[in-house]
mmCIF file of C-alpha atoms and ligand atoms in Angstrom:
data_model
loop_
_atom_site.group_PDB
_atom_site.id
_atom_site.type_symbol
_atom_site.label_atom_id
_atom_site.label_comp_id
_atom_site.label_asym_id
_atom_site.label_seq_id
_atom_site.Cartn_x
_atom_site.Cartn_y
_atom_site.Cartn_z
ATOM 1 C CA MET S 1 20.410 21.453 -2.842
ATOM 2 C CA THR S 2 20.420 18.365 -5.048
ATOM 3 C CA ASN S 3 19.717 18.335 -8.759
ATOM 4 C CA THR S 4 16.811 15.986 -9.337
ATOM 5 C CA LYS S 5 15.455 14.547 -12.549
ATOM 6 C CA GLY S 6 11.712 14.635 -12.990
ATOM 7 C CA PHE S 7 8.872 14.849 -15.499
ATOM 8 C CA ALA S 8 6.833 18.033 -15.736
ATOM 9 C CA ALA S 9 4.160 19.821 -17.727
ATOM 10 C CA GLU S 10 5.296 23.309 -18.750
ATOM 11 C CA SER S 11 1.728 24.517 -19.401
ATOM 12 C CA ALA S 12 -1.875 23.333 -19.266
ATOM 13 C CA THR S 13 -1.727 22.227 -22.878
ATOM 14 C CA ALA S 14 1.824 20.860 -23.067
ATOM 15 C CA PRO S 15 2.577 17.142 -22.780
ATOM 16 C CA LEU S 16 4.752 16.126 -19.839
ATOM 17 C CA GLY S 17 8.478 15.860 -20.521
ATOM 18 C CA PRO S 18 11.875 15.729 -18.766
ATOM 19 C CA PHE S 19 12.579 18.512 -16.262
ATOM 20 C CA THR S 20 15.444 18.987 -13.805
ATOM 21 C CA PHE S 21 14.943 20.863 -10.529
ATOM 22 C CA HIS S 22 16.411 21.207 -7.016
ATOM 23 C CA ARG S 23 15.437 19.288 -3.906
ATOM 24 C CA ARG S 24 16.478 20.766 -0.573
ATOM 25 C CA THR S 25 19.434 19.432 1.417
ATOM 26 C CA VAL S 26 18.370 16.963 4.110
ATOM 27 C CA GLY S 27 17.492 18.919 7.281
ATOM 28 C CA PRO S 28 17.581 17.572 10.869
ATOM 29 C CA ARG S 29 13.988 16.222 10.711
ATOM 30 C CA ASP S 30 14.018 15.252 7.042
ATOM 31 C CA VAL S 31 13.877 11.898 5.334
ATOM 32 C CA GLN S 32 15.309 11.620 1.831
ATOM 33 C CA PHE S 33 14.339 8.685 -0.295
ATOM 34 C CA GLU S 34 14.878 7.320 -3.755
ATOM 35 C CA ILE S 35 11.505 7.043 -5.473
ATOM 36 C CA LEU S 36 11.009 3.542 -6.862
ATOM 37 C CA TYR S 37 7.350 3.748 -7.903
ATOM 38 C CA CYS S 38 4.784 6.501 -8.263
ATOM 39 C CA GLY S 39 1.084 5.961 -8.936
ATOM 40 C CA VAL S 40 -0.831 8.045 -11.477
ATOM 41 C CA CYS S 41 -3.921 9.675 -9.957
ATOM 42 C CA HIS S 42 -6.624 11.411 -11.971
ATOM 43 C CA SER S 43 -5.863 14.471 -9.807
ATOM 44 C CA ASP S 44 -2.439 14.565 -11.521
ATOM 45 C CA LEU S 45 -4.203 14.955 -14.862
ATOM 46 C CA HIS S 46 -6.693 17.535 -13.526
ATOM 47 C CA GLN S 47 -3.826 19.642 -12.190
ATOM 48 C CA ALA S 48 -1.324 19.154 -15.048
ATOM 49 C CA ARG S 49 -4.075 20.521 -17.301
ATOM 50 C CA ASN S 50 -5.152 23.231 -14.827
ATOM 51 C CA GLU S 51 -8.709 21.865 -14.691
ATOM 52 C CA TRP S 52 -9.075 23.009 -11.070
ATOM 53 C CA LYS S 53 -7.311 26.341 -11.760
ATOM 54 C CA GLY S 54 -4.333 27.515 -9.708
ATOM 55 C CA SER S 55 -1.725 25.197 -11.217
ATOM 56 C CA VAL S 56 1.792 26.647 -11.229
ATOM 57 C CA TYR S 57 4.115 25.633 -14.071
ATOM 58 C CA PRO S 58 6.299 23.733 -14.538
ATOM 59 C CA ILE S 59 4.286 21.223 -12.530
ATOM 60 C CA VAL S 60 5.767 17.866 -11.447
ATOM 61 C CA PRO S 61 2.742 15.723 -10.473
ATOM 62 C CA GLY S 62 2.729 12.533 -8.418
ATOM 63 C CA HIS S 63 1.458 11.898 -4.881
ATOM 64 C CA GLU S 64 1.445 8.119 -4.593
ATOM 65 C CA ILE S 65 5.109 7.742 -3.820
ATOM 66 C CA VAL S 66 7.072 4.789 -2.477
ATOM 67 C CA GLY S 67 10.792 4.189 -2.289
ATOM 68 C CA ARG S 68 13.820 3.428 -0.175
ATOM 69 C CA VAL S 69 15.361 5.807 2.326
ATOM 70 C CA THR S 70 18.787 7.114 1.325
ATOM 71 C CA ALA S 71 19.490 9.626 4.126
ATOM 72 C CA VAL S 72 17.911 10.964 7.306
ATOM 73 C CA GLY S 73 18.509 14.039 9.460
ATOM 74 C CA ASP S 74 20.042 13.636 12.926
ATOM 75 C CA GLN S 75 16.708 14.190 14.739
ATOM 76 C CA VAL S 76 14.821 11.574 12.713
ATOM 77 C CA THR S 77 13.654 8.655 14.852
ATOM 78 C CA LYS S 78 11.239 6.612 12.693
ATOM 79 C CA PHE S 79 13.449 5.935 9.657
ATOM 80 C CA LYS S 80 16.960 4.918 8.779
ATOM 81 C CA ALA S 81 18.747 4.482 5.448
ATOM 82 C CA GLY S 82 17.540 1.367 3.635
ATOM 83 C CA ASP S 83 13.966 1.442 5.033
ATOM 84 C CA LEU S 84 10.936 1.493 2.748
ATOM 85 C CA ALA S 85 8.980 4.738 2.900
ATOM 86 C CA GLY S 86 5.940 6.384 1.364
ATOM 87 C CA VAL S 87 4.552 9.861 0.822
ATOM 88 C CA GLY S 88 0.989 10.691 -0.138
ATOM 89 C CA CYS S 89 -0.732 13.950 -0.981
ATOM 90 C CA LEU S 90 0.675 16.026 1.899
ATOM 91 C CA VAL S 91 4.216 17.079 2.815
ATOM 92 C CA ASP S 92 3.461 19.618 5.556
ATOM 93 C CA SER S 93 0.809 21.509 7.528
ATOM 94 C CA CYS S 94 0.784 23.985 10.445
ATOM 95 C CA ARG S 95 0.634 21.172 13.049
ATOM 96 C CA GLU S 96 -0.976 23.607 15.522
ATOM 97 C CA CYS S 97 -4.592 24.105 14.472
ATOM 98 C CA ASP S 98 -7.369 21.911 15.874
ATOM 99 C CA ASN S 99 -7.530 19.761 12.768
ATOM 100 C CA CYS S 100 -3.767 19.159 12.697
ATOM 101 C CA LYS S 101 -3.863 18.216 16.380
ATOM 102 C CA ARG S 102 -6.658 15.734 15.606
ATOM 103 C CA GLY S 103 -4.591 14.123 12.831
ATOM 104 C CA LEU S 104 -6.757 15.706 10.139
ATOM 105 C CA GLU S 105 -3.838 17.473 8.476
ATOM 106 C CA GLN S 106 -5.682 17.449 5.146
ATOM 107 C CA PHE S 107 -8.055 20.018 6.645
ATOM 108 C CA CYS S 108 -5.353 22.227 8.206
ATOM 109 C CA TRP S 109 -6.940 25.635 8.753
ATOM 110 C CA ASN S 110 -3.675 27.328 7.872
ATOM 111 C CA GLY S 111 -3.356 25.411 4.624
ATOM 112 C CA ALA S 112 -1.964 21.908 4.244
ATOM 113 C CA ILE S 113 0.980 21.750 1.842
ATOM 114 C CA GLY S 114 0.358 19.495 -1.138
ATOM 115 C CA THR S 115 3.107 17.178 -2.341
ATOM 116 C CA TYR S 116 3.089 19.090 -5.625
ATOM 117 C CA ASN S 117 1.872 22.518 -6.642
ATOM 118 C CA GLY S 118 2.010 23.523 -2.950
ATOM 119 C CA LYS S 119 3.838 26.450 -1.393
ATOM 120 C CA ASP S 120 7.316 25.176 -0.494
ATOM 121 C CA LYS S 121 8.443 27.025 2.649
ATOM 122 C CA HIS S 122 11.972 25.660 2.271
ATOM 123 C CA THR S 123 12.639 26.888 -1.268
ATOM 124 C CA GLY S 124 10.098 29.726 -1.502
ATOM 125 C CA GLY S 125 8.812 28.129 -4.703
ATOM 126 C CA VAL S 126 6.336 25.328 -5.317
ATOM 127 C CA THR S 127 6.564 21.721 -4.231
ATOM 128 C CA TYR S 128 7.411 19.113 -6.842
ATOM 129 C CA GLY S 129 5.825 15.656 -6.750
ATOM 130 C CA GLY S 130 6.692 12.046 -7.271
ATOM 131 C CA TYR S 131 7.294 11.877 -11.013
ATOM 132 C CA SER S 132 10.951 12.235 -10.043
ATOM 133 C CA LYS S 133 13.998 10.377 -8.784
ATOM 134 C CA GLN S 134 14.086 11.414 -5.133
ATOM 135 C CA ILE S 135 12.230 13.446 -2.534
ATOM 136 C CA VAL S 136 13.009 15.097 0.814
ATOM 137 C CA VAL S 137 10.122 15.275 3.315
ATOM 138 C CA ASP S 138 9.784 16.002 7.043
ATOM 139 C CA GLU S 139 9.506 12.638 8.789
ATOM 140 C CA SER S 140 6.095 13.544 10.251
ATOM 141 C CA PHE S 141 4.706 13.318 6.717
ATOM 142 C CA VAL S 142 6.508 10.116 5.712
ATOM 143 C CA LEU S 143 4.670 6.799 6.043
ATOM 144 C CA GLN S 144 6.092 3.442 7.043
ATOM 145 C CA VAL S 145 5.658 0.847 4.314
ATOM 146 C CA SER S 146 5.564 -2.890 4.968
ATOM 147 C CA ASP S 147 7.877 -5.202 3.043
ATOM 148 C CA LYS S 148 5.106 -7.848 3.038
ATOM 149 C CA LEU S 149 3.411 -6.431 -0.072
ATOM 150 C CA PRO S 150 4.780 -5.890 -3.598
ATOM 151 C CA LEU S 151 5.971 -2.293 -3.461
ATOM 152 C CA GLU S 152 4.495 -1.237 -6.810
ATOM 153 C CA THR S 153 1.028 -2.259 -5.607
ATOM 154 C CA VAL S 154 1.397 -0.212 -2.433
ATOM 155 C CA ALA S 155 2.029 3.140 -4.183
ATOM 156 C CA PRO S 156 -1.659 3.748 -5.094
ATOM 157 C CA LEU S 157 -2.688 3.209 -1.475
ATOM 158 C CA LEU S 158 -1.091 6.574 -0.642
ATOM 159 C CA CYS S 159 -3.922 8.433 -2.393
ATOM 160 C CA ALA S 160 -6.526 6.110 -3.951
ATOM 161 C CA GLY S 161 -6.316 3.875 -0.884
ATOM 162 C CA ILE S 162 -6.651 6.440 1.871
ATOM 163 C CA THR S 163 -9.238 8.515 -0.039
ATOM 164 C CA THR S 164 -11.635 5.575 -0.059
ATOM 165 C CA TYR S 165 -10.652 3.993 3.295
ATOM 166 C CA SER S 166 -11.205 7.238 5.207
ATOM 167 C CA PRO S 167 -14.890 7.900 4.361
ATOM 168 C CA LEU S 168 -15.802 4.220 4.770
ATOM 169 C CA LYS S 169 -14.315 4.396 8.272
ATOM 170 C CA HIS S 170 -15.840 7.785 9.074
ATOM 171 C CA TRP S 171 -19.361 6.643 8.133
ATOM 172 C CA LYS S 172 -18.737 3.267 9.834
ATOM 173 C CA VAL S 173 -19.599 1.311 6.711
ATOM 174 C CA GLY S 174 -19.771 -2.422 7.289
ATOM 175 C CA LYS S 175 -22.034 -5.422 7.781
ATOM 176 C CA GLY S 176 -25.673 -4.760 6.947
ATOM 177 C CA HIS S 177 -24.898 -1.845 4.607
ATOM 178 C CA ARG S 178 -25.551 -1.824 0.898
ATOM 179 C CA VAL S 179 -22.818 0.287 -0.700
ATOM 180 C CA ALA S 180 -22.539 1.410 -4.300
ATOM 181 C CA VAL S 181 -19.212 2.407 -5.808
ATOM 182 C CA LEU S 182 -19.802 4.803 -8.686
ATOM 183 C CA GLY S 183 -16.955 4.632 -11.233
ATOM 184 C CA LEU S 184 -14.521 1.731 -11.343
ATOM 185 C CA GLY S 185 -11.152 3.445 -11.742
ATOM 186 C CA GLY S 186 -8.229 3.941 -9.365
ATOM 187 C CA LEU S 187 -10.301 5.129 -6.404
ATOM 188 C CA GLY S 188 -13.295 2.978 -7.263
ATOM 189 C CA HIS S 189 -11.431 -0.306 -7.284
ATOM 190 C CA MET S 190 -9.928 0.441 -3.857
ATOM 191 C CA ALA S 191 -13.376 1.426 -2.547
ATOM 192 C CA VAL S 192 -14.689 -1.977 -3.655
ATOM 193 C CA LYS S 193 -11.866 -3.815 -1.898
ATOM 194 C CA PHE S 194 -12.230 -1.883 1.368
ATOM 195 C CA ALA S 195 -16.038 -1.909 1.462
ATOM 196 C CA ALA S 196 -16.041 -5.667 0.854
ATOM 197 C CA ALA S 197 -13.323 -6.168 3.492
ATOM 198 C CA PHE S 198 -15.451 -4.205 5.983
ATOM 199 C CA GLY S 199 -18.362 -6.589 5.352
ATOM 200 C CA ALA S 200 -20.672 -4.428 3.234
ATOM 201 C CA GLU S 201 -22.721 -5.660 0.283
ATOM 202 C CA VAL S 202 -21.062 -3.901 -2.653
ATOM 203 C CA THR S 203 -22.475 -2.919 -6.042
ATOM 204 C CA VAL S 204 -20.344 -1.355 -8.755
ATOM 205 C CA LEU S 205 -22.111 1.269 -10.858
ATOM 206 C CA SER S 206 -20.128 1.681 -14.057
ATOM 207 C CA THR S 207 -20.374 3.120 -17.546
ATOM 208 C CA SER S 208 -18.134 0.277 -18.829
ATOM 209 C CA SER S 209 -19.820 -3.078 -19.410
ATOM 210 C CA HIS S 210 -16.429 -4.761 -19.882
ATOM 211 C CA LYS S 211 -15.563 -4.091 -16.195
ATOM 212 C CA GLU S 212 -18.260 -6.399 -14.819
ATOM 213 C CA LYS S 213 -16.066 -9.480 -14.452
ATOM 214 C CA ASP S 214 -13.286 -7.471 -12.791
ATOM 215 C CA ALA S 215 -15.746 -5.806 -10.414
ATOM 216 C CA LEU S 216 -16.867 -9.192 -9.115
ATOM 217 C CA GLN S 217 -13.284 -10.441 -8.871
ATOM 218 C CA LEU S 218 -12.338 -7.345 -6.867
ATOM 219 C CA GLY S 219 -14.967 -8.301 -4.298
ATOM 220 C CA ALA S 220 -18.159 -6.617 -5.489
ATOM 221 C CA HIS S 221 -21.346 -8.640 -5.131
ATOM 222 C CA HIS S 222 -23.273 -6.933 -7.942
ATOM 223 C CA PHE S 223 -22.640 -4.831 -11.038
ATOM 224 C CA ALA S 224 -24.926 -2.410 -12.848
ATOM 225 C CA LEU S 225 -24.354 -0.659 -16.139
ATOM 226 C CA THR S 226 -25.335 2.968 -15.569
ATOM 227 C CA LYS S 227 -25.928 3.606 -19.262
ATOM 228 C CA ASP S 228 -28.914 1.255 -19.099
ATOM 229 C CA PRO S 229 -31.904 3.186 -17.643
ATOM 230 C CA GLU S 230 -33.686 -0.063 -16.742
ATOM 231 C CA GLN S 231 -30.794 -1.232 -14.558
ATOM 232 C CA LEU S 232 -30.743 2.117 -12.736
ATOM 233 C CA LYS S 233 -34.490 2.112 -12.269
ATOM 234 C CA ALA S 234 -34.341 -1.321 -10.689
ATOM 235 C CA LEU S 235 -31.893 0.026 -8.082
ATOM 236 C CA ALA S 236 -34.023 2.999 -6.949
ATOM 237 C CA ASN S 237 -34.034 3.459 -3.127
ATOM 238 C CA THR S 238 -31.464 0.697 -2.614
ATOM 239 C CA PHE S 239 -28.210 1.947 -1.118
ATOM 240 C CA HIS S 240 -27.181 3.185 2.311
ATOM 241 C CA PHE S 241 -24.076 4.766 0.799
ATOM 242 C CA ILE S 242 -22.787 5.681 -2.642
ATOM 243 C CA ILE S 243 -19.058 6.363 -2.934
ATOM 244 C CA ASN S 244 -18.926 8.670 -5.931
ATOM 245 C CA THR S 245 -15.473 8.521 -7.560
ATOM 246 C CA VAL S 246 -16.388 9.961 -10.958
ATOM 247 C CA SER S 247 -13.814 12.361 -12.402
ATOM 248 C CA ALA S 248 -15.967 13.944 -15.143
ATOM 249 C CA PRO S 249 -19.183 16.013 -15.049
ATOM 250 C CA HIS S 250 -22.200 13.720 -14.573
ATOM 251 C CA ASP S 251 -25.814 13.753 -13.442
ATOM 252 C CA HIS S 252 -25.681 13.420 -9.640
ATOM 253 C CA SER S 253 -29.476 13.456 -9.308
ATOM 254 C CA GLN S 254 -29.995 10.225 -11.224
ATOM 255 C CA TYR S 255 -27.618 8.477 -8.787
ATOM 256 C CA LEU S 256 -29.006 10.164 -5.649
ATOM 257 C CA LYS S 257 -32.311 8.472 -6.461
ATOM 258 C CA LEU S 258 -30.637 5.127 -5.774
ATOM 259 C CA LEU S 259 -30.185 6.018 -2.080
ATOM 260 C CA ASN S 260 -32.384 4.424 0.562
ATOM 261 C CA THR S 261 -33.872 6.405 3.492
ATOM 262 C CA ASP S 262 -31.166 8.564 5.149
ATOM 263 C CA GLY S 263 -28.691 7.367 2.525
ATOM 264 C CA VAL S 264 -25.513 9.346 1.899
ATOM 265 C CA MET S 265 -23.684 10.003 -1.349
ATOM 266 C CA ILE S 266 -20.055 10.543 -0.426
ATOM 267 C CA CYS S 267 -18.319 12.473 -3.197
ATOM 268 C CA VAL S 268 -14.595 11.913 -3.516
ATOM 269 C CA GLY S 269 -14.346 12.604 -7.247
ATOM 270 C CA VAL S 270 -13.670 16.211 -8.214
ATOM 271 C CA PRO S 271 -15.021 16.954 -11.702
ATOM 272 C CA PRO S 272 -13.810 20.277 -13.111
ATOM 273 C CA THR S 273 -17.288 21.863 -13.136
ATOM 274 C CA PRO S 274 -19.790 22.420 -10.269
ATOM 275 C CA MET S 275 -22.452 19.780 -9.731
ATOM 276 C CA GLU S 276 -26.149 20.350 -10.394
ATOM 277 C CA ILE S 277 -28.596 18.599 -8.090
ATOM 278 C CA THR S 278 -32.367 18.680 -8.202
ATOM 279 C CA GLY S 279 -33.992 19.403 -4.834
ATOM 280 C CA PHE S 280 -36.342 16.443 -5.104
ATOM 281 C CA SER S 281 -33.562 13.895 -5.628
ATOM 282 C CA LEU S 282 -32.176 15.049 -2.279
ATOM 283 C CA LEU S 283 -35.231 15.658 -0.109
ATOM 284 C CA ASN S 284 -36.964 12.400 -0.964
ATOM 285 C CA ASN S 285 -35.814 9.673 1.479
ATOM 286 C CA ARG S 286 -34.066 12.462 3.516
ATOM 287 C CA ARG S 287 -30.885 11.902 1.517
ATOM 288 C CA SER S 288 -27.547 13.620 2.118
ATOM 289 C CA ILE S 289 -24.615 14.478 -0.068
ATOM 290 C CA ALA S 290 -21.182 14.710 1.534
ATOM 291 C CA GLY S 291 -17.528 15.001 0.609
ATOM 292 C CA SER S 292 -14.283 13.537 1.858
ATOM 293 C CA SER S 293 -10.685 14.478 1.159
ATOM 294 C CA ILE S 294 -7.795 11.993 1.308
ATOM 295 C CA GLY S 295 -6.986 11.305 4.996
ATOM 296 C CA GLY S 296 -4.683 12.537 7.734
ATOM 297 C CA LEU S 297 -1.292 11.061 8.552
ATOM 298 C CA PRO S 298 -2.368 8.754 11.426
ATOM 299 C CA GLU S 299 -5.234 7.308 9.392
ATOM 300 C CA THR S 300 -3.013 6.856 6.341
ATOM 301 C CA GLN S 301 -0.587 4.808 8.445
ATOM 302 C CA GLU S 302 -3.528 2.843 9.887
ATOM 303 C CA MET S 303 -4.750 2.109 6.332
ATOM 304 C CA LEU S 304 -1.286 0.953 5.184
ATOM 305 C CA ASP S 305 -1.014 -1.340 8.214
ATOM 306 C CA PHE S 306 -4.542 -2.679 7.592
ATOM 307 C CA CYS S 307 -3.586 -3.439 3.974
ATOM 308 C CA ALA S 308 -0.396 -5.233 5.021
ATOM 309 C CA GLU S 309 -2.333 -7.309 7.546
ATOM 310 C CA HIS S 310 -5.151 -8.192 5.146
ATOM 311 C CA GLN S 311 -3.039 -8.422 1.963
ATOM 312 C CA ILE S 312 -4.953 -5.615 0.258
ATOM 313 C CA THR S 313 -3.164 -3.993 -2.668
ATOM 314 C CA ALA S 314 -3.989 -2.018 -5.795
ATOM 315 C CA GLU S 315 -4.327 -3.655 -9.212
ATOM 316 C CA VAL S 316 -1.628 -1.954 -11.236
ATOM 317 C CA GLU S 317 -0.330 -1.579 -14.771
ATOM 318 C CA ILE S 318 3.357 -0.700 -14.594
ATOM 319 C CA ILE S 319 4.435 1.922 -17.115
ATOM 320 C CA GLU S 320 7.619 3.686 -18.153
ATOM 321 C CA MET S 321 7.914 7.376 -17.352
ATOM 322 C CA ALA S 322 7.811 8.300 -21.046
ATOM 323 C CA TYR S 323 4.377 6.597 -21.393
ATOM 324 C CA ILE S 324 2.728 9.128 -19.075
ATOM 325 C CA ASN S 325 1.016 11.224 -21.756
ATOM 326 C CA GLU S 326 -0.535 8.125 -23.322
ATOM 327 C CA ALA S 327 -1.524 6.955 -19.837
ATOM 328 C CA TYR S 328 -3.398 10.237 -19.286
ATOM 329 C CA GLU S 329 -5.301 9.764 -22.557
ATOM 330 C CA ARG S 330 -6.246 6.225 -21.566
ATOM 331 C CA MET S 331 -7.335 7.450 -18.118
ATOM 332 C CA LEU S 332 -9.699 9.927 -19.802
ATOM 333 C CA LYS S 333 -11.313 7.017 -21.652
ATOM 334 C CA GLY S 334 -11.752 5.017 -18.423
ATOM 335 C CA ASP S 335 -9.207 2.561 -19.826
ATOM 336 C CA VAL S 336 -7.173 1.827 -16.677
ATOM 337 C CA LYS S 337 -6.958 -1.507 -14.878
ATOM 338 C CA TYR S 338 -6.931 -0.115 -12.307
ATOM 339 C CA ARG S 339 -4.015 2.194 -11.584
ATOM 340 C CA PHE S 340 -1.032 3.155 -13.697
ATOM 341 C CA VAL S 341 2.175 3.041 -11.668
ATOM 342 C CA ILE S 342 5.391 4.501 -13.016
ATOM 343 C CA ASP S 343 8.544 2.437 -12.590
ATOM 344 C CA MET S 344 10.890 5.273 -11.702
ATOM 345 C CA ALA S 345 13.928 3.315 -12.869
ATOM 346 C CA THR S 346 12.728 4.218 -16.385
ATOM 347 C CA LEU S 347 13.173 7.950 -15.803
HETATM 348 P P1 NAP P 1 -9.928 7.290 -12.699
HETATM 349 O O1 NAP P 1 -9.029 6.145 -12.389
HETATM 350 O O2 NAP P 1 -9.807 7.970 -14.012
HETATM 351 O O3 NAP P 1 -11.437 6.744 -12.471
HETATM 352 C C1 NAP P 1 -12.574 7.526 -12.685
HETATM 353 C C2 NAP P 1 -13.700 6.599 -13.163
HETATM 354 O O4 NAP P 1 -14.894 7.377 -13.251
HETATM 355 C C3 NAP P 1 -13.528 6.042 -14.547
HETATM 356 O O5 NAP P 1 -12.707 4.885 -14.593
HETATM 357 C C4 NAP P 1 -14.958 5.743 -14.962
HETATM 358 O O6 NAP P 1 -15.339 4.480 -14.405
HETATM 359 C C5 NAP P 1 -15.753 6.814 -14.254
HETATM 360 N N1 NAP P 1 -16.157 7.882 -15.169
HETATM 361 C C6 NAP P 1 -15.345 8.661 -15.928
HETATM 362 N N2 NAP P 1 -16.057 9.546 -16.619
HETATM 363 C C7 NAP P 1 -17.354 9.336 -16.287
HETATM 364 C C8 NAP P 1 -18.598 9.947 -16.642
HETATM 365 N N3 NAP P 1 -18.636 10.946 -17.517
HETATM 366 N N4 NAP P 1 -19.735 9.475 -16.081
HETATM 367 C C9 NAP P 1 -19.707 8.475 -15.206
HETATM 368 N N5 NAP P 1 -18.565 7.848 -14.838
HETATM 369 C C10 NAP P 1 -17.422 8.271 -15.373
HETATM 370 O O7 NAP P 1 -9.783 8.443 -11.611
HETATM 371 P P2 NAP P 1 -9.325 8.330 -10.070
HETATM 372 O O8 NAP P 1 -7.855 8.503 -9.985
HETATM 373 O O9 NAP P 1 -9.978 7.180 -9.449
HETATM 374 O O10 NAP P 1 -9.940 9.697 -9.491
HETATM 375 C C11 NAP P 1 -11.337 9.908 -9.498
HETATM 376 C C12 NAP P 1 -11.659 11.312 -9.061
HETATM 377 O O11 NAP P 1 -11.329 11.446 -7.679
HETATM 378 C C13 NAP P 1 -10.873 12.407 -9.770
HETATM 379 O O12 NAP P 1 -11.730 13.512 -9.988
HETATM 380 C C14 NAP P 1 -9.774 12.757 -8.775
HETATM 381 O O13 NAP P 1 -9.284 14.062 -8.937
HETATM 382 C C15 NAP P 1 -10.523 12.612 -7.481
HETATM 383 N N6 NAP P 1 -9.702 12.409 -6.288
HETATM 384 C C16 NAP P 1 -10.159 12.939 -5.130
HETATM 385 C C17 NAP P 1 -9.461 12.721 -3.957
HETATM 386 C C18 NAP P 1 -10.016 13.252 -2.665
HETATM 387 O O14 NAP P 1 -9.265 13.449 -1.719
HETATM 388 N N7 NAP P 1 -11.315 13.450 -2.538
HETATM 389 C C19 NAP P 1 -8.286 11.982 -3.966
HETATM 390 C C20 NAP P 1 -7.859 11.440 -5.170
HETATM 391 C C21 NAP P 1 -8.579 11.646 -6.327
HETATM 392 P P3 NAP P 1 -16.363 3.486 -15.190
HETATM 393 O O15 NAP P 1 -15.619 3.083 -16.437
HETATM 394 O O16 NAP P 1 -16.535 2.379 -14.231
HETATM 395 O O17 NAP P 1 -17.633 4.235 -15.456
HETATM 396 ZN ZN1 ZN P 2 -4.581 11.469 -5.838
HETATM 397 ZN ZN1 ZN P 3 -3.052 22.995 10.832
#
């Protein structure tokens, strides 16, 4: 066991603050690494504040983790001390069910283990995430990180990146498709970059007029302000896909109406309350609504390699660990350009 410094919320209403806990000793198949940067996902906020229920306190959030390997177990083959490494939203799964065998560990039928707030089979407690100095993870759940990209801009790829890459790949989004990205935050800005890289015609649908210039710079071809009913009306029946990244309750039906025939709204955002959808917004144009959750380990590695090859990174604002509570407040206001990343040297 190693004493590890971290940052935790002690309850749903408490601000995050310093917290010391134990990490397990490095086992034969484990990789231990010093965390250099950790991205701040809206899921961290949802769970620190128990918005999805089931949070266990103290909770140490953080699942966009990159760093440098400090030790490996004697059966580890992919990593050695000094290598760069990353960990996303998962640290374990059963590895035996059909989904695990297909590399869809996020859908493990026996319960994938989240990087934080998951059941830790090694300690009998809960898993603690990346707002901390070091982590020990089975090598099967550790990703190889290229040294070709600035490390701090790679961290958000481990969740925001894979969560948007995976559905675009699954639905084979590319040339000839009109794609809308609803919500330009951490996930949204990665969705724009990937959809544009895959050759789609991309429109950002945003509540923030000041994000228009950025949207176009990120690779979007069009921008629409969703608060303006006229702009929405003009886009009726337009899109083949809408990637819905919105984190707060919103009117899905008004956006479904923007889908073309057989269009699909792919929901990756997880607002705290159930969605309400009118039947007519769905049945007209034979529309579908679908969901997608992060991505499995093989696809996450594929996405990281794709990003290294095509120089795709997240737009980040580096923060100190102590700024996290302010960062959460800014995230709630949509005031993030476009991912906060914690410099773990400041912890
Ligand atoms: P984020 O950076 O806070 O971005 C969310 C964006 O949604 C905001 O920037 C804002 O963009 C828009 N928005 C916020 N409130 C809105 C409202 N009331 N109506 C319309 N738009 C609104 O959050 P994120 O980290 O990208 O995460 C987004 C969601 O995805 C969260 O719910 C998170 O938990 C979830 N998530 C899911 C997965 C998965 O596996 N499916 C993985 C990671 C995260 P504009 O200013 O452009 O309107
Ligand atoms: Zn996340
Ligand atoms: Zn499984």
